Amino acid sequence: MRNRSLRVLLALLLTVVTGLALAPAAAAHPYCGLTWGSLDRAAGDMSAGTLTDVRAGRHACYDRLVLDVDAPLTGWSVRYVDQVVQDGSGFVVPVQGGARLEVVARVGVVPTDSWFTPGGALVDTAGYTTFRDVRWAGSFEGVTTVGLGVRSRLPFRALVLAGPGAGSRLVVDVAHRWCEPGHTC
């Protein structure tokens, strides 16, 4: 009887120690396997070409903003800011959301009003999990800025994809959350 009690106590102690050892790994479990962060991203300097479209899409683990350029995009930056400001004037652009990303493509723009929704936004974000607002912040001396309002400061990635044709796309993906439900981050 005494040996059995000792074995039960040791098994219980082993279970507790193993659980404590595994807890930190579970706490750092990323959302959908995404390992993005929220620090600034940037590449290159000025680019040739012009911005031809701004669009967005919804995915299972993130929302995506796409800036289409009619040539290879080599200069861009994406970062969280307190306020998005208008290119050239420095006027604050009101962007809805708990946090704001400043999305900059170092290219000019094809002038058009066809991109805007009736409310003045570039994208209708109704139904998006993370996106709250997409606003035009202007284009000045070959630098074009878009304000992206998101629910809160969430992890994101930014990258340039080739195509369509000879063009390219600046892609900004913003995760729906930091980690999987049921895990602490």
JSON list of C-alpha atoms in Angstrom, two decimals:
[
{"chain": "A", "resi": 1, "resn": "MET", "atom": "CA", "xyz": [0.00, 0.00, 0.00]},
{"chain": "A", "resi": 2, "resn": "ARG", "atom": "CA", "xyz": [2.83, 2.33, 0.86]},
{"chain": "A", "resi": 3, "resn": "ASN", "atom": "CA", "xyz": [4.61, 1.75, -2.51]},
{"chain": "A", "resi": 4, "resn": "ARG", "atom": "CA", "xyz": [1.37, 2.40, -4.36]},
{"chain": "A", "resi": 5, "resn": "SER", "atom": "CA", "xyz": [0.84, 5.72, -2.56]},
{"chain": "A", "resi": 6, "resn": "LEU", "atom": "CA", "xyz": [4.41, 6.70, -3.33]},
{"chain": "A", "resi": 7, "resn": "ARG", "atom": "CA", "xyz": [3.94, 5.83, -7.03]},
{"chain": "A", "resi": 8, "resn": "VAL", "atom": "CA", "xyz": [0.71, 7.84, -7.22]},
{"chain": "A", "resi": 9, "resn": "LEU", "atom": "CA", "xyz": [2.40, 10.82, -5.57]},
{"chain": "A", "resi": 10, "resn": "LEU", "atom": "CA", "xyz": [5.38, 10.61, -7.94]},
{"chain": "A", "resi": 11, "resn": "ALA", "atom": "CA", "xyz": [3.08, 10.33, -10.98]},
{"chain": "A", "resi": 12, "resn": "LEU", "atom": "CA", "xyz": [1.12, 13.37, -9.81]},
{"chain": "A", "resi": 13, "resn": "LEU", "atom": "CA", "xyz": [4.33, 15.33, -9.20]},
{"chain": "A", "resi": 14, "resn": "LEU", "atom": "CA", "xyz": [5.66, 14.35, -12.66]},
{"chain": "A", "resi": 15, "resn": "THR", "atom": "CA", "xyz": [2.41, 15.50, -14.29]},
{"chain": "A", "resi": 16, "resn": "VAL", "atom": "CA", "xyz": [2.60, 18.89, -12.55]},
{"chain": "A", "resi": 17, "resn": "VAL", "atom": "CA", "xyz": [6.28, 19.42, -13.44]},
{"chain": "A", "resi": 18, "resn": "THR", "atom": "CA", "xyz": [5.72, 18.38, -17.07]},
{"chain": "A", "resi": 19, "resn": "GLY", "atom": "CA", "xyz": [2.74, 20.73, -17.32]},
{"chain": "A", "resi": 20, "resn": "LEU", "atom": "CA", "xyz": [4.79, 23.64, -15.99]},
{"chain": "A", "resi": 21, "resn": "ALA", "atom": "CA", "xyz": [7.62, 22.89, -18.41]},
{"chain": "A", "resi": 22, "resn": "LEU", "atom": "CA", "xyz": [5.26, 22.89, -21.41]},
{"chain": "A", "resi": 23, "resn": "ALA", "atom": "CA", "xyz": [3.29, 25.99, -20.37]},
{"chain": "A", "resi": 24, "resn": "PRO", "atom": "CA", "xyz": [5.73, 28.56, -21.81]},
{"chain": "A", "resi": 25, "resn": "ALA", "atom": "CA", "xyz": [5.64, 26.86, -25.23]},
{"chain": "A", "resi": 26, "resn": "ALA", "atom": "CA", "xyz": [1.85, 26.99, -25.27]},
{"chain": "A", "resi": 27, "resn": "ALA", "atom": "CA", "xyz": [1.88, 30.63, -24.17]},
{"chain": "A", "resi": 28, "resn": "ALA", "atom": "CA", "xyz": [3.90, 31.59, -27.23]},
{"chain": "A", "resi": 29, "resn": "HIS", "atom": "CA", "xyz": [1.69, 29.68, -29.67]},
{"chain": "A", "resi": 30, "resn": "PRO", "atom": "CA", "xyz": [1.21, 31.92, -32.73]},
{"chain": "A", "resi": 31, "resn": "TYR", "atom": "CA", "xyz": [-2.13, 32.52, -34.41]},
{"chain": "A", "resi": 32, "resn": "CYS", "atom": "CA", "xyz": [-2.60, 30.25, -37.46]},
{"chain": "A", "resi": 33, "resn": "GLY", "atom": "CA", "xyz": [1.12, 29.54, -37.35]},
{"chain": "A", "resi": 34, "resn": "LEU", "atom": "CA", "xyz": [1.88, 33.19, -38.19]},
{"chain": "A", "resi": 35, "resn": "THR", "atom": "CA", "xyz": [5.07, 34.51, -36.62]},
{"chain": "A", "resi": 36, "resn": "TRP", "atom": "CA", "xyz": [4.77, 38.14, -37.71]},
{"chain": "A", "resi": 37, "resn": "GLY", "atom": "CA", "xyz": [5.39, 41.09, -35.42]},
{"chain": "A", "resi": 38, "resn": "SER", "atom": "CA", "xyz": [4.34, 44.73, -35.35]},
{"chain": "A", "resi": 39, "resn": "LEU", "atom": "CA", "xyz": [7.63, 46.52, -36.08]},
{"chain": "A", "resi": 40, "resn": "ASP", "atom": "CA", "xyz": [8.25, 48.78, -39.09]},
{"chain": "A", "resi": 41, "resn": "ARG", "atom": "CA", "xyz": [8.93, 47.16, -42.48]},
{"chain": "A", "resi": 42, "resn": "ALA", "atom": "CA", "xyz": [10.63, 48.93, -45.40]},
{"chain": "A", "resi": 43, "resn": "ALA", "atom": "CA", "xyz": [12.68, 48.34, -48.53]},
{"chain": "A", "resi": 44, "resn": "GLY", "atom": "CA", "xyz": [14.50, 50.36, -51.14]},
{"chain": "A", "resi": 45, "resn": "ASP", "atom": "CA", "xyz": [14.25, 53.95, -52.21]},
{"chain": "A", "resi": 46, "resn": "MET", "atom": "CA", "xyz": [12.30, 55.45, -55.10]},
{"chain": "A", "resi": 47, "resn": "SER", "atom": "CA", "xyz": [10.62, 53.23, -57.70]},
{"chain": "A", "resi": 48, "resn": "ALA", "atom": "CA", "xyz": [9.60, 53.59, -61.31]},
{"chain": "A", "resi": 49, "resn": "GLY", "atom": "CA", "xyz": [5.95, 53.20, -62.24]},
{"chain": "A", "resi": 50, "resn": "THR", "atom": "CA", "xyz": [2.65, 54.39, -60.83]},
{"chain": "A", "resi": 51, "resn": "LEU", "atom": "CA", "xyz": [0.04, 53.14, -58.41]},
{"chain": "A", "resi": 52, "resn": "THR", "atom": "CA", "xyz": [-2.93, 51.87, -60.42]},
{"chain": "A", "resi": 53, "resn": "ASP", "atom": "CA", "xyz": [-5.31, 50.39, -57.82]},
{"chain": "A", "resi": 54, "resn": "VAL", "atom": "CA", "xyz": [-5.95, 49.81, -54.12]},
{"chain": "A", "resi": 55, "resn": "ARG", "atom": "CA", "xyz": [-7.97, 46.76, -53.07]},
{"chain": "A", "resi": 56, "resn": "ALA", "atom": "CA", "xyz": [-8.44, 44.40, -50.15]},
{"chain": "A", "resi": 57, "resn": "GLY", "atom": "CA", "xyz": [-9.43, 40.84, -49.34]},
{"chain": "A", "resi": 58, "resn": "ARG", "atom": "CA", "xyz": [-10.39, 38.66, -46.40]},
{"chain": "A", "resi": 59, "resn": "HIS", "atom": "CA", "xyz": [-8.62, 35.43, -45.45]},
{"chain": "A", "resi": 60, "resn": "ALA", "atom": "CA", "xyz": [-9.12, 32.91, -42.65]},
{"chain": "A", "resi": 61, "resn": "CYS", "atom": "CA", "xyz": [-6.29, 34.26, -40.46]},
{"chain": "A", "resi": 62, "resn": "TYR", "atom": "CA", "xyz": [-5.70, 37.80, -41.75]},
{"chain": "A", "resi": 63, "resn": "ASP", "atom": "CA", "xyz": [-7.06, 40.70, -43.81]},
{"chain": "A", "resi": 64, "resn": "ARG", "atom": "CA", "xyz": [-5.05, 41.78, -46.87]},
{"chain": "A", "resi": 65, "resn": "LEU", "atom": "CA", "xyz": [-4.50, 45.22, -48.44]},
{"chain": "A", "resi": 66, "resn": "VAL", "atom": "CA", "xyz": [-3.01, 45.32, -51.96]},
{"chain": "A", "resi": 67, "resn": "LEU", "atom": "CA", "xyz": [-1.52, 48.31, -53.78]},
{"chain": "A", "resi": 68, "resn": "ASP", "atom": "CA", "xyz": [-1.12, 47.56, -57.50]},
{"chain": "A", "resi": 69, "resn": "VAL", "atom": "CA", "xyz": [1.80, 49.19, -59.34]},
{"chain": "A", "resi": 70, "resn": "ASP", "atom": "CA", "xyz": [2.40, 49.04, -63.10]},
{"chain": "A", "resi": 71, "resn": "ALA", "atom": "CA", "xyz": [6.17, 48.38, -62.73]},
{"chain": "A", "resi": 72, "resn": "PRO", "atom": "CA", "xyz": [8.46, 46.57, -60.26]},
{"chain": "A", "resi": 73, "resn": "LEU", "atom": "CA", "xyz": [8.07, 48.23, -56.84]},
{"chain": "A", "resi": 74, "resn": "THR", "atom": "CA", "xyz": [11.42, 48.64, -55.08]},
{"chain": "A", "resi": 75, "resn": "GLY", "atom": "CA", "xyz": [10.69, 51.43, -52.57]},
{"chain": "A", "resi": 76, "resn": "TRP", "atom": "CA", "xyz": [8.03, 51.09, -49.88]},
{"chain": "A", "resi": 77, "resn": "SER", "atom": "CA", "xyz": [7.40, 51.18, -46.12]},
{"chain": "A", "resi": 78, "resn": "VAL", "atom": "CA", "xyz": [4.68, 50.08, -43.68]},
{"chain": "A", "resi": 79, "resn": "ARG", "atom": "CA", "xyz": [4.57, 51.11, -40.02]},
{"chain": "A", "resi": 80, "resn": "TYR", "atom": "CA", "xyz": [2.23, 51.79, -37.14]},
{"chain": "A", "resi": 81, "resn": "VAL", "atom": "CA", "xyz": [1.76, 55.52, -36.51]},
{"chain": "A", "resi": 82, "resn": "ASP", "atom": "CA", "xyz": [-0.25, 57.60, -34.04]},
{"chain": "A", "resi": 83, "resn": "GLN", "atom": "CA", "xyz": [-1.69, 59.66, -36.92]},
{"chain": "A", "resi": 84, "resn": "VAL", "atom": "CA", "xyz": [-1.65, 59.31, -40.69]},
{"chain": "A", "resi": 85, "resn": "VAL", "atom": "CA", "xyz": [-0.68, 62.61, -42.32]},
{"chain": "A", "resi": 86, "resn": "GLN", "atom": "CA", "xyz": [-1.38, 63.88, -45.81]},
{"chain": "A", "resi": 87, "resn": "ASP", "atom": "CA", "xyz": [1.57, 63.89, -48.20]},
{"chain": "A", "resi": 88, "resn": "GLY", "atom": "CA", "xyz": [2.86, 67.38, -48.91]},
{"chain": "A", "resi": 89, "resn": "SER", "atom": "CA", "xyz": [0.62, 69.31, -46.48]},
{"chain": "A", "resi": 90, "resn": "GLY", "atom": "CA", "xyz": [1.10, 67.34, -43.26]},
{"chain": "A", "resi": 91, "resn": "PHE", "atom": "CA", "xyz": [-2.65, 67.60, -42.46]},
{"chain": "A", "resi": 92, "resn": "VAL", "atom": "CA", "xyz": [-3.96, 64.74, -40.32]},
{"chain": "A", "resi": 93, "resn": "VAL", "atom": "CA", "xyz": [-6.04, 62.20, -42.26]},
{"chain": "A", "resi": 94, "resn": "PRO", "atom": "CA", "xyz": [-8.83, 60.80, -40.05]},
{"chain": "A", "resi": 95, "resn": "VAL", "atom": "CA", "xyz": [-8.50, 57.01, -40.15]},
{"chain": "A", "resi": 96, "resn": "GLN", "atom": "CA", "xyz": [-10.92, 54.93, -38.05]},
{"chain": "A", "resi": 97, "resn": "GLY", "atom": "CA", "xyz": [-9.67, 52.07, -35.88]},
{"chain": "A", "resi": 98, "resn": "GLY", "atom": "CA", "xyz": [-7.83, 51.32, -32.66]},
{"chain": "A", "resi": 99, "resn": "ALA", "atom": "CA", "xyz": [-4.48, 51.53, -34.50]},
{"chain": "A", "resi": 100, "resn": "ARG", "atom": "CA", "xyz": [-3.23, 52.94, -37.82]},
{"chain": "A", "resi": 101, "resn": "LEU", "atom": "CA", "xyz": [-0.76, 51.67, -40.37]},
{"chain": "A", "resi": 102, "resn": "GLU", "atom": "CA", "xyz": [0.92, 54.12, -42.74]},
{"chain": "A", "resi": 103, "resn": "VAL", "atom": "CA", "xyz": [1.38, 52.30, -46.07]},
{"chain": "A", "resi": 104, "resn": "VAL", "atom": "CA", "xyz": [3.80, 54.08, -48.42]},
{"chain": "A", "resi": 105, "resn": "ALA", "atom": "CA", "xyz": [4.65, 53.16, -52.01]},
{"chain": "A", "resi": 106, "resn": "ARG", "atom": "CA", "xyz": [7.47, 55.26, -53.44]},
{"chain": "A", "resi": 107, "resn": "VAL", "atom": "CA", "xyz": [5.72, 55.74, -56.79]},
{"chain": "A", "resi": 108, "resn": "GLY", "atom": "CA", "xyz": [3.41, 58.31, -58.33]},
{"chain": "A", "resi": 109, "resn": "VAL", "atom": "CA", "xyz": [-0.26, 57.66, -58.92]},
{"chain": "A", "resi": 110, "resn": "VAL", "atom": "CA", "xyz": [-2.70, 57.45, -61.82]},
{"chain": "A", "resi": 111, "resn": "PRO", "atom": "CA", "xyz": [-5.25, 60.20, -60.97]},
{"chain": "A", "resi": 112, "resn": "THR", "atom": "CA", "xyz": [-8.75, 58.77, -60.61]},
{"chain": "A", "resi": 113, "resn": "ASP", "atom": "CA", "xyz": [-11.81, 59.11, -58.43]},
{"chain": "A", "resi": 114, "resn": "SER", "atom": "CA", "xyz": [-13.03, 55.61, -59.29]},
{"chain": "A", "resi": 115, "resn": "TRP", "atom": "CA", "xyz": [-11.21, 54.03, -56.33]},
{"chain": "A", "resi": 116, "resn": "PHE", "atom": "CA", "xyz": [-13.29, 55.76, -53.69]},
{"chain": "A", "resi": 117, "resn": "THR", "atom": "CA", "xyz": [-16.46, 54.43, -52.06]},
{"chain": "A", "resi": 118, "resn": "PRO", "atom": "CA", "xyz": [-19.40, 56.83, -51.56]},
{"chain": "A", "resi": 119, "resn": "GLY", "atom": "CA", "xyz": [-18.15, 57.51, -48.00]},
{"chain": "A", "resi": 120, "resn": "GLY", "atom": "CA", "xyz": [-14.72, 58.55, -49.27]},
{"chain": "A", "resi": 121, "resn": "ALA", "atom": "CA", "xyz": [-12.84, 55.40, -48.22]},
{"chain": "A", "resi": 122, "resn": "LEU", "atom": "CA", "xyz": [-10.68, 53.44, -50.65]},
{"chain": "A", "resi": 123, "resn": "VAL", "atom": "CA", "xyz": [-12.14, 50.10, -49.52]},
{"chain": "A", "resi": 124, "resn": "ASP", "atom": "CA", "xyz": [-15.47, 49.18, -47.93]},
{"chain": "A", "resi": 125, "resn": "THR", "atom": "CA", "xyz": [-14.24, 47.39, -44.79]},
{"chain": "A", "resi": 126, "resn": "ALA", "atom": "CA", "xyz": [-17.69, 46.22, -43.60]},
{"chain": "A", "resi": 127, "resn": "GLY", "atom": "CA", "xyz": [-17.42, 42.53, -42.74]},
{"chain": "A", "resi": 128, "resn": "TYR", "atom": "CA", "xyz": [-13.64, 42.53, -42.29]},
{"chain": "A", "resi": 129, "resn": "THR", "atom": "CA", "xyz": [-12.31, 40.98, -39.07]},
{"chain": "A", "resi": 130, "resn": "THR", "atom": "CA", "xyz": [-9.33, 43.33, -38.62]},
{"chain": "A", "resi": 131, "resn": "PHE", "atom": "CA", "xyz": [-9.64, 46.23, -41.08]},
{"chain": "A", "resi": 132, "resn": "ARG", "atom": "CA", "xyz": [-11.67, 49.25, -39.98]},
{"chain": "A", "resi": 133, "resn": "ASP", "atom": "CA", "xyz": [-10.81, 51.91, -42.59]},
{"chain": "A", "resi": 134, "resn": "VAL", "atom": "CA", "xyz": [-8.67, 52.48, -45.70]},
{"chain": "A", "resi": 135, "resn": "ARG", "atom": "CA", "xyz": [-8.08, 56.17, -46.51]},
{"chain": "A", "resi": 136, "resn": "TRP", "atom": "CA", "xyz": [-6.18, 58.10, -49.14]},
{"chain": "A", "resi": 137, "resn": "ALA", "atom": "CA", "xyz": [-3.40, 60.22, -47.64]},
{"chain": "A", "resi": 138, "resn": "GLY", "atom": "CA", "xyz": [-2.16, 61.63, -50.94]},
{"chain": "A", "resi": 139, "resn": "SER", "atom": "CA", "xyz": [0.69, 61.50, -53.37]},
{"chain": "A", "resi": 140, "resn": "PHE", "atom": "CA", "xyz": [3.47, 64.07, -53.46]},
{"chain": "A", "resi": 141, "resn": "GLU", "atom": "CA", "xyz": [6.75, 64.06, -55.36]},
{"chain": "A", "resi": 142, "resn": "GLY", "atom": "CA", "xyz": [6.55, 60.38, -56.23]},
{"chain": "A", "resi": 143, "resn": "VAL", "atom": "CA", "xyz": [5.54, 59.15, -52.77]},
{"chain": "A", "resi": 144, "resn": "THR", "atom": "CA", "xyz": [2.01, 57.81, -52.32]},
{"chain": "A", "resi": 145, "resn": "THR", "atom": "CA", "xyz": [0.50, 57.10, -48.89]},
{"chain": "A", "resi": 146, "resn": "VAL", "atom": "CA", "xyz": [-2.56, 55.13, -47.78]},
{"chain": "A", "resi": 147, "resn": "GLY", "atom": "CA", "xyz": [-3.84, 55.05, -44.18]},
{"chain": "A", "resi": 148, "resn": "LEU", "atom": "CA", "xyz": [-5.00, 51.64, -42.96]},
{"chain": "A", "resi": 149, "resn": "GLY", "atom": "CA", "xyz": [-7.10, 51.60, -39.80]},
{"chain": "A", "resi": 150, "resn": "VAL", "atom": "CA", "xyz": [-7.14, 48.29, -37.94]},
{"chain": "A", "resi": 151, "resn": "ARG", "atom": "CA", "xyz": [-8.94, 47.00, -34.84]},
{"chain": "A", "resi": 152, "resn": "SER", "atom": "CA", "xyz": [-5.79, 47.18, -32.67]},
{"chain": "A", "resi": 153, "resn": "ARG", "atom": "CA", "xyz": [-2.02, 46.98, -33.00]},
{"chain": "A", "resi": 154, "resn": "LEU", "atom": "CA", "xyz": [-1.81, 43.48, -34.45]},
{"chain": "A", "resi": 155, "resn": "PRO", "atom": "CA", "xyz": [1.00, 41.57, -36.14]},
{"chain": "A", "resi": 156, "resn": "PHE", "atom": "CA", "xyz": [1.46, 42.26, -39.84]},
{"chain": "A", "resi": 157, "resn": "ARG", "atom": "CA", "xyz": [3.69, 41.44, -42.76]},
{"chain": "A", "resi": 158, "resn": "ALA", "atom": "CA", "xyz": [4.48, 43.46, -45.86]},
{"chain": "A", "resi": 159, "resn": "LEU", "atom": "CA", "xyz": [5.94, 42.11, -49.07]},
{"chain": "A", "resi": 160, "resn": "VAL", "atom": "CA", "xyz": [6.09, 42.80, -52.79]},
{"chain": "A", "resi": 161, "resn": "LEU", "atom": "CA", "xyz": [4.76, 40.21, -55.21]},
{"chain": "A", "resi": 162, "resn": "ALA", "atom": "CA", "xyz": [5.45, 40.20, -58.94]},
{"chain": "A", "resi": 163, "resn": "GLY", "atom": "CA", "xyz": [2.63, 40.66, -61.44]},
{"chain": "A", "resi": 164, "resn": "PRO", "atom": "CA", "xyz": [0.28, 40.97, -62.97]},
{"chain": "A", "resi": 165, "resn": "GLY", "atom": "CA", "xyz": [2.29, 41.32, -66.18]},
{"chain": "A", "resi": 166, "resn": "ALA", "atom": "CA", "xyz": [5.30, 43.59, -65.74]},
{"chain": "A", "resi": 167, "resn": "GLY", "atom": "CA", "xyz": [3.75, 45.18, -62.63]},
{"chain": "A", "resi": 168, "resn": "SER", "atom": "CA", "xyz": [3.93, 44.34, -58.94]},
{"chain": "A", "resi": 169, "resn": "ARG", "atom": "CA", "xyz": [1.84, 44.44, -55.78]},
{"chain": "A", "resi": 170, "resn": "LEU", "atom": "CA", "xyz": [2.62, 45.77, -52.32]},
{"chain": "A", "resi": 171, "resn": "VAL", "atom": "CA", "xyz": [0.79, 43.37, -50.01]},
{"chain": "A", "resi": 172, "resn": "VAL", "atom": "CA", "xyz": [0.03, 44.16, -46.36]},
{"chain": "A", "resi": 173, "resn": "ASP", "atom": "CA", "xyz": [-1.44, 41.29, -44.33]},
{"chain": "A", "resi": 174, "resn": "VAL", "atom": "CA", "xyz": [-2.71, 42.05, -40.82]},
{"chain": "A", "resi": 175, "resn": "ALA", "atom": "CA", "xyz": [-3.46, 39.08, -38.54]},
{"chain": "A", "resi": 176, "resn": "HIS", "atom": "CA", "xyz": [-6.83, 38.79, -36.86]},
{"chain": "A", "resi": 177, "resn": "ARG", "atom": "CA", "xyz": [-5.16, 38.24, -33.47]},
{"chain": "A", "resi": 178, "resn": "TRP", "atom": "CA", "xyz": [-1.80, 37.60, -31.81]},
{"chain": "A", "resi": 179, "resn": "CYS", "atom": "CA", "xyz": [-2.27, 33.94, -30.83]},
{"chain": "A", "resi": 180, "resn": "GLU", "atom": "CA", "xyz": [-4.65, 31.00, -31.03]},
{"chain": "A", "resi": 181, "resn": "PRO", "atom": "CA", "xyz": [-7.81, 31.13, -28.90]},
{"chain": "A", "resi": 182, "resn": "GLY", "atom": "CA", "xyz": [-7.30, 29.40, -25.59]},
{"chain": "A", "resi": 183, "resn": "HIS", "atom": "CA", "xyz": [-3.60, 30.35, -25.37]},
{"chain": "A", "resi": 184, "resn": "THR", "atom": "CA", "xyz": [-2.17, 33.32, -23.53]},
{"chain": "A", "resi": 185, "resn": "CYS", "atom": "CA", "xyz": [0.12, 35.65, -25.45]}
]
